[in-house]
Short mmCIF file of C-alpha atoms in Angstrom, two decimals:
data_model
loop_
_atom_site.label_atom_id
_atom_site.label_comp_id
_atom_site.label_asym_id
_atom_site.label_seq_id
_atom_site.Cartn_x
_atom_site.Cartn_y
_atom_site.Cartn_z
CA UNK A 1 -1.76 -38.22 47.88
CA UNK A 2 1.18 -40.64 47.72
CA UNK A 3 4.79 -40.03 48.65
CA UNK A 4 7.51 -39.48 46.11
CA UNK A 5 5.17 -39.15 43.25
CA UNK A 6 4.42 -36.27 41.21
CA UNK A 7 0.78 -34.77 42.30
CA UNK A 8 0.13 -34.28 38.60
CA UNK A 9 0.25 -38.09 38.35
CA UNK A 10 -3.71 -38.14 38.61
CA UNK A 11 -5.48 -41.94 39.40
CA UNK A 12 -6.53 -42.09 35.45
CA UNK A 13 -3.19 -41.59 34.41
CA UNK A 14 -1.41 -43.63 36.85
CA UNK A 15 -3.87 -46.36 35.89
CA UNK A 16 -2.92 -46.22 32.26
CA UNK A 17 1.26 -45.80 32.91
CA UNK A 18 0.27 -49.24 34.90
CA UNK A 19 -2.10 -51.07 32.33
CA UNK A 20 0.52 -50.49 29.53
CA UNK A 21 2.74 -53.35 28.27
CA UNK A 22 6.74 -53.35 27.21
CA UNK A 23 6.69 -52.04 23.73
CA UNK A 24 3.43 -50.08 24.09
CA UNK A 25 3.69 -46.49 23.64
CA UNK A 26 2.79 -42.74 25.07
CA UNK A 27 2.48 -39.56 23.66
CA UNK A 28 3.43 -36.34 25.81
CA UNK A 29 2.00 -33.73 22.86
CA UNK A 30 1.49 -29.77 23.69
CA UNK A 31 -1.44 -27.56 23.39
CA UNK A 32 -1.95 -27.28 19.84
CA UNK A 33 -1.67 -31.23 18.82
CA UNK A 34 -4.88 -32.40 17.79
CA UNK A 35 -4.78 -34.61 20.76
CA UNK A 36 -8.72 -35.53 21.23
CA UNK A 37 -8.84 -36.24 17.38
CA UNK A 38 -6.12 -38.61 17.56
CA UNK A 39 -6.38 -40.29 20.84
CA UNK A 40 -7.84 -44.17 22.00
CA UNK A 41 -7.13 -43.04 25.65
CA UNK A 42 -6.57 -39.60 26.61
CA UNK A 43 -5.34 -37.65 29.62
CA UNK A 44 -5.19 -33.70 30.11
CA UNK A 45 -3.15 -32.27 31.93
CA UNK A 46 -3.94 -28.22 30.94
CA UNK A 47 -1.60 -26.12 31.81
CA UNK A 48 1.13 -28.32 32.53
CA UNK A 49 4.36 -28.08 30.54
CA UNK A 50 5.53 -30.64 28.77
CA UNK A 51 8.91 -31.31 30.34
CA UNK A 52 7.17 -31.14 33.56
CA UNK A 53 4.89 -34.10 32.61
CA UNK A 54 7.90 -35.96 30.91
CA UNK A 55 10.28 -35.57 34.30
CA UNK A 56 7.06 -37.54 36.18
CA UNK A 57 6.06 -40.01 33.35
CA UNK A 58 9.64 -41.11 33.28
CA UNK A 59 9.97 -41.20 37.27
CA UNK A 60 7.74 -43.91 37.02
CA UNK A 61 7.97 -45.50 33.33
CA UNK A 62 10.94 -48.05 32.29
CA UNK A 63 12.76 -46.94 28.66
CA UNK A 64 12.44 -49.85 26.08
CA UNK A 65 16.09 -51.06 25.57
CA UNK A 66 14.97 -53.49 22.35
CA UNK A 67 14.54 -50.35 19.75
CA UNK A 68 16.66 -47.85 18.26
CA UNK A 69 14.99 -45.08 20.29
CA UNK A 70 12.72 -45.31 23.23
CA UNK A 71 11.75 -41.99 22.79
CA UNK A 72 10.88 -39.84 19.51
CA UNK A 73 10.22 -36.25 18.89
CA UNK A 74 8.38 -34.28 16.12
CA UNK A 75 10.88 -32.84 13.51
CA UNK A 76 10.41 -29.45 11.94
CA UNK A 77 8.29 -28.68 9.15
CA UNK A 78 9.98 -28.78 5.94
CA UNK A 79 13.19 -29.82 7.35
CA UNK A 80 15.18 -32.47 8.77
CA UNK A 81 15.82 -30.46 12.47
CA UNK A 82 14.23 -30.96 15.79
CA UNK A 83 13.02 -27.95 17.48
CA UNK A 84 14.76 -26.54 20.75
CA UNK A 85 12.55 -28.01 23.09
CA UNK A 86 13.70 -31.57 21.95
CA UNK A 87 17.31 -30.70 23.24
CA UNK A 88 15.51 -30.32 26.91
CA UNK A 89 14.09 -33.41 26.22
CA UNK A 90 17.16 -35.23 25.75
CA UNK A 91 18.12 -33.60 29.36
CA UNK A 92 15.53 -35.25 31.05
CA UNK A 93 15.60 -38.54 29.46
CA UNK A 94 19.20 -39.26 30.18
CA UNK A 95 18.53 -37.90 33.87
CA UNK A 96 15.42 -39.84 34.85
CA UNK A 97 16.49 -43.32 32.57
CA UNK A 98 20.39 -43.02 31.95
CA UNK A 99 22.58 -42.02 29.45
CA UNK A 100 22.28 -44.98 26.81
CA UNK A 101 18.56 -43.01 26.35
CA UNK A 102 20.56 -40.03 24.96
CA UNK A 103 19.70 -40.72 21.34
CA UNK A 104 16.20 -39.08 20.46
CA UNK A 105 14.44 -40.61 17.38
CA UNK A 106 13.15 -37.61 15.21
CA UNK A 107 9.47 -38.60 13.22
CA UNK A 108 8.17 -36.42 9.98
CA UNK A 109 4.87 -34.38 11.69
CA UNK A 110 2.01 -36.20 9.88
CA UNK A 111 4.21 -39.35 10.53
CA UNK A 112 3.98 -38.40 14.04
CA UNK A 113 0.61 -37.45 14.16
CA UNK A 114 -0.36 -40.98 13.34
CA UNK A 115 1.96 -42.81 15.90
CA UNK A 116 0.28 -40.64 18.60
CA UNK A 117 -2.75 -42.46 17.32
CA UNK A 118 -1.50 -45.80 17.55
CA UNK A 119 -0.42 -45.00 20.75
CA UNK A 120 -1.82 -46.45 23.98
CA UNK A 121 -2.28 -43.01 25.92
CA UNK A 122 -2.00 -39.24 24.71
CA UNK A 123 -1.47 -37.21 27.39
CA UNK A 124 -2.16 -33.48 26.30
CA UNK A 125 -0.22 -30.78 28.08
CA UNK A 126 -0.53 -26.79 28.30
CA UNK A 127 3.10 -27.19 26.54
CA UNK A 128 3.22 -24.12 23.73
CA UNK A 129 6.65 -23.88 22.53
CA UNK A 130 6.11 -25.04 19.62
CA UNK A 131 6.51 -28.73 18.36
CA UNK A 132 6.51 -29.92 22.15
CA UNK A 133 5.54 -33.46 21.61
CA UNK A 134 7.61 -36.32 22.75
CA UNK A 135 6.56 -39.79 21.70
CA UNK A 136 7.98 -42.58 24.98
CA UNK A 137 8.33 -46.79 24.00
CA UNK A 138 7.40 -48.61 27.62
CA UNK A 139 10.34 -51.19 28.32
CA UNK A 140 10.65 -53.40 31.06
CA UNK A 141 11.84 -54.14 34.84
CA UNK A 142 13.76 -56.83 35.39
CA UNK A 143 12.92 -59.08 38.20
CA UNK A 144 14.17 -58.62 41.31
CA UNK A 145 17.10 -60.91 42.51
#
């Protein structure tokens, strides 16, 4: 155990939030993504919500500031909206990385399905409202002074 991290920050997936490079990505996806078809590294964290595992992640992970959106979400079916869950979301990713992060990126589901895959890590989550992915961009920390 550590201090002032998240206990469902496991060693594998600390490792990985660690090994990844500015512009690399993750993918926080919920119970029913095909997440071990899709995945080059994966990390499961069953029965864990998705928000919970997004609050952690981004205690940790820097926000890419060099793209449109550091962080993407998986729009409804047949339609141009984002699903509920994105709104909370939004909520944490202004909290834990500041409000110029208030702008969520929206991706087309199959569109999404193979960004996930091109993705560094997949973390799968007990998440089941429905469309409960969240797709993060890795930025940078500046050196300190």
């Amino acid at each position: 155990m550590l201090k002032n991290i998240d206990p469902i920050l496991s060693p594998e997936l600390l490792a990985h939030l660690r090994a990844m490079g500015h512009g690399d990505e993750v993918a926080i996806v919920d119970a029913n993504f095909p997440a071990q078809r899709v995945a080059q590294r994966l990390v499961r964290l069953d029965g864990v919500s998705s928000t919970h595992v997004l609050t952690a992640v981004l205690s940790l992970l820097p926000l890419d500031t060099y793209v449109d959106a550091a962080a993407h979400v998986m729009q409804v079916v047949g339609s141009e909206d984002v699903p509920p869950i994105a709104n909370e979301y939004r909520d944490i990713v202004v909290k834990q990385s500041g409000s110029a992060f208030g702008q969520l990126g929206k991706i087309e589901r199959h569109a999404f399905y193979e960004r996930a895959a091109r993705s560094y890590l997949v973390i799968a989550t007990g998440e089941t409202k429905l469309y409960g992915n969240v797709i993060l961009t890795k930025g940078v920390i500046p050196p300190a002074n």
